[in-house]
Amino acid sequence: MSDHTINLNKAHFTISAPDIRKLPNDDGIEVAFAGRSNAGKSSALNTLTRQKSLARTSKTPGRTQLINVFEIEEGKRLVDLPGYGFAKVPLEMKKKWQKALGEYLEKRESLQGLVVLMDIRHPLKDLDHQLIEWAVDSELPVLALLTKADKLSQGKASAEVLNVKKKLKQLGGDVKVYAFSSLKRTGVDQATQVISNWFATLDEPADDNGADTE
């Protein structure tokens, strides 16, 4: 696939939905962002779209309870999924979020790529690993962004990226791993390119002869 670049800063909020039944029509292409509640998901979305408050950042992790949809252009959407794994959320609320997250991942036909955000100092917790493993099993490409890379030295950050790559390689599938920092904009260009290539499949003619287009 040739490289394309999409203007992510055209993203604008369209809707917050408690579950998939309230989402826009299931067509076009969606790229979803998922991660633990303290992984810096909102900051990453704001950084990638060059907007200060597209996704609301909160000092209380776990505040995002809804599926938030941002449209870049017609048929191309970014989806901010509820954060998972935050211990201080009441159990019933946690179950509700997890159900909405699971339904979206399993049933949303327009989902074409999954961005999984993990704190580079604590990557691949059980829920992170399960989510990536599910995506690989579903033949969904994954972009793993190791956030808060500015908290480590460049050498330690690079070593952690290699370590995560090694562990995820065992799953097979299309999984890319990059260090990411909203503060220093580390990994922004690489992430933008991966996401752009996912969206570009909407613009490419269907390959009817079954040939490999890679």
XYZ file of C-alpha atoms in Angstrom:
214
model
C 0.000 0.000 0.000
C 1.364 3.424 -0.893
C 1.640 6.110 1.787
C -1.157 8.633 2.126
C -1.536 11.451 4.625
C -4.891 12.552 5.971
C -5.448 15.897 7.646
C -6.363 14.713 11.128
C -6.719 18.277 12.404
C -10.017 18.510 10.509
C -11.500 16.124 13.095
C -14.550 17.521 14.864
C -16.828 16.102 17.516
C -20.085 14.616 16.236
C -21.675 12.486 18.959
C -21.279 10.732 22.315
C -23.081 7.412 22.502
C -23.659 5.018 25.411
C -23.590 2.015 23.043
C -23.354 1.080 19.354
C -27.093 1.542 18.762
C -26.686 5.321 19.100
C -23.642 5.589 16.829
C -23.674 6.966 13.251
C -24.461 4.611 10.368
C -22.028 1.698 10.232
C -20.347 2.629 6.949
C -17.113 4.244 5.813
C -14.021 3.728 7.969
C -13.485 4.139 11.701
C -10.206 4.077 13.594
C -10.767 3.414 17.283
C -8.616 4.481 20.231
C -8.588 2.238 23.290
C -6.526 2.048 26.428
C -6.465 1.953 30.178
C -8.032 4.976 31.821
C -4.661 6.457 32.782
C -2.828 5.782 29.503
C -3.124 9.331 28.142
C -5.667 8.515 25.431
C -7.314 11.949 25.353
C -3.964 13.728 25.260
C -2.857 11.529 22.360
C -6.025 12.295 20.393
C -5.567 16.012 20.973
C -1.919 15.835 19.922
C -2.582 13.832 16.753
C -5.339 16.220 15.667
C -3.378 19.324 16.726
C -6.307 20.437 18.846
C -6.102 21.357 22.519
C -9.502 20.102 23.583
C -10.949 17.790 20.939
C -10.960 14.978 23.494
C -11.514 16.120 27.039
C -8.620 15.385 29.341
C -9.504 14.786 32.946
C -7.430 14.657 36.099
C -9.721 11.835 37.186
C -8.995 8.798 34.982
C -12.078 6.819 34.086
C -14.284 9.869 33.549
C -14.927 9.022 29.877
C -17.980 6.767 30.031
C -19.239 7.117 26.465
C -18.132 6.235 22.955
C -17.087 9.580 21.450
C -17.050 10.008 17.666
C -15.018 12.586 15.739
C -15.480 12.987 11.998
C -12.511 14.006 9.847
C -14.417 14.032 6.576
C -17.374 12.139 5.221
C -16.974 8.416 5.900
C -13.801 8.821 7.980
C -14.092 8.874 11.753
C -11.943 8.630 14.871
C -13.634 6.851 17.786
C -12.626 7.336 21.410
C -13.671 4.232 23.345
C -14.307 4.163 27.113
C -11.145 3.685 29.133
C -10.778 0.335 30.861
C -9.057 -1.102 33.889
C -9.536 1.766 36.337
C -9.971 0.286 39.812
C -11.824 3.162 41.524
C -14.865 3.002 39.251
C -17.935 1.256 40.783
C -18.309 -2.309 39.539
C -21.714 -1.801 37.896
C -20.435 1.222 35.971
C -17.343 -0.701 34.952
C -19.471 -3.565 33.613
C -21.555 -1.107 31.602
C -18.456 0.435 30.007
C -16.915 -2.939 29.249
C -20.116 -4.090 27.566
C -20.177 -0.984 25.338
C -16.490 -1.471 24.503
C -16.910 -5.158 23.708
C -19.994 -4.636 21.560
C -18.272 -1.968 19.538
C -15.165 -4.047 18.901
C -17.098 -7.181 17.965
C -19.948 -5.765 15.904
C -18.805 -2.529 14.270
C -18.229 -3.319 10.585
C -16.628 0.044 9.751
C -13.817 -0.501 12.289
C -10.645 -0.796 10.193
C -7.862 -0.182 12.698
C -7.318 -0.138 16.451
C -4.940 2.218 18.274
C -4.058 0.797 21.689
C -2.446 3.248 24.093
C -0.288 2.021 26.958
C 1.896 3.871 29.446
C 5.445 3.034 28.330
C 6.399 2.427 31.965
C 3.667 -0.215 32.417
C 2.850 -1.727 29.013
C 0.982 -4.929 28.193
C -1.148 -5.290 31.293
C -3.590 -8.206 31.032
C -6.420 -6.165 29.480
C -4.031 -4.549 26.980
C -2.687 -7.910 25.896
C -6.173 -9.429 25.645
C -7.366 -6.529 23.496
C -4.437 -6.770 21.086
C -4.741 -10.545 20.933
C -8.442 -10.209 20.106
C -7.654 -7.709 17.326
C -5.035 -10.004 15.805
C -7.447 -12.935 15.925
C -10.021 -10.718 14.172
C -7.448 -9.752 11.503
C -7.678 -6.119 12.576
C -4.477 -4.050 12.268
C -3.160 -2.591 15.522
C -1.080 0.480 16.291
C 0.350 0.200 19.819
C 1.444 3.603 21.099
C 3.614 3.566 24.217
C 2.618 6.881 25.743
C 4.436 9.202 28.141
C 7.760 8.323 26.491
C 9.163 11.618 27.818
C 9.125 10.030 31.284
C 12.004 7.733 30.246
C 15.413 8.372 28.755
C 15.611 7.835 25.015
C 17.623 4.660 25.534
C 15.134 3.170 27.999
C 12.198 4.139 25.790
C 13.792 2.462 22.761
C 14.500 -0.664 24.795
C 10.871 -0.803 25.959
C 9.607 -0.469 22.377
C 11.814 -3.385 21.320
C 10.626 -5.443 24.288
C 6.940 -4.848 23.472
C 7.548 -5.556 19.776
C 9.186 -8.861 20.681
C 6.273 -9.937 22.890
C 3.597 -8.922 20.384
C 5.390 -10.529 17.450
C 4.434 -13.875 18.959
C 0.788 -13.065 18.238
C 1.418 -12.599 14.520
C -0.859 -10.167 12.728
C -0.359 -6.559 11.676
C 0.876 -4.859 14.845
C 3.063 -1.740 14.827
C 4.658 -0.347 17.994
C 5.976 3.176 18.554
C 7.029 5.301 21.499
C 4.713 8.292 21.867
C 4.807 11.542 23.801
C 2.127 14.217 23.665
C 4.524 16.594 25.394
C 7.430 16.187 22.963
C 5.361 15.016 19.972
C 7.400 11.814 19.780
C 5.861 9.286 17.409
C 3.249 11.697 16.032
C 4.429 11.454 12.415
C 4.614 7.643 12.498
C 1.170 7.323 14.096
C -0.374 9.794 11.638
C 1.013 7.828 8.712
C -0.308 4.488 9.953
C -3.766 5.947 10.579
C -3.727 7.711 7.195
C -2.958 4.431 5.429
C -5.906 2.772 7.180
C -8.225 5.537 6.015
C -6.797 5.390 2.491
C -8.372 1.981 1.915
C -11.682 3.837 1.495
C -10.272 5.701 -1.501
C -8.732 2.696 -3.216
C -10.638 0.728 -5.872
C -11.709 -2.742 -4.800
C -9.298 -5.476 -5.834
C -11.545 -8.002 -7.573
C -8.915 -10.455 -8.753
C -7.834 -11.437 -5.262
C -4.243 -10.345 -5.822
C -2.170 -9.321 -2.865
C -1.972 -5.539 -2.836
C 0.805 -5.297 -0.266
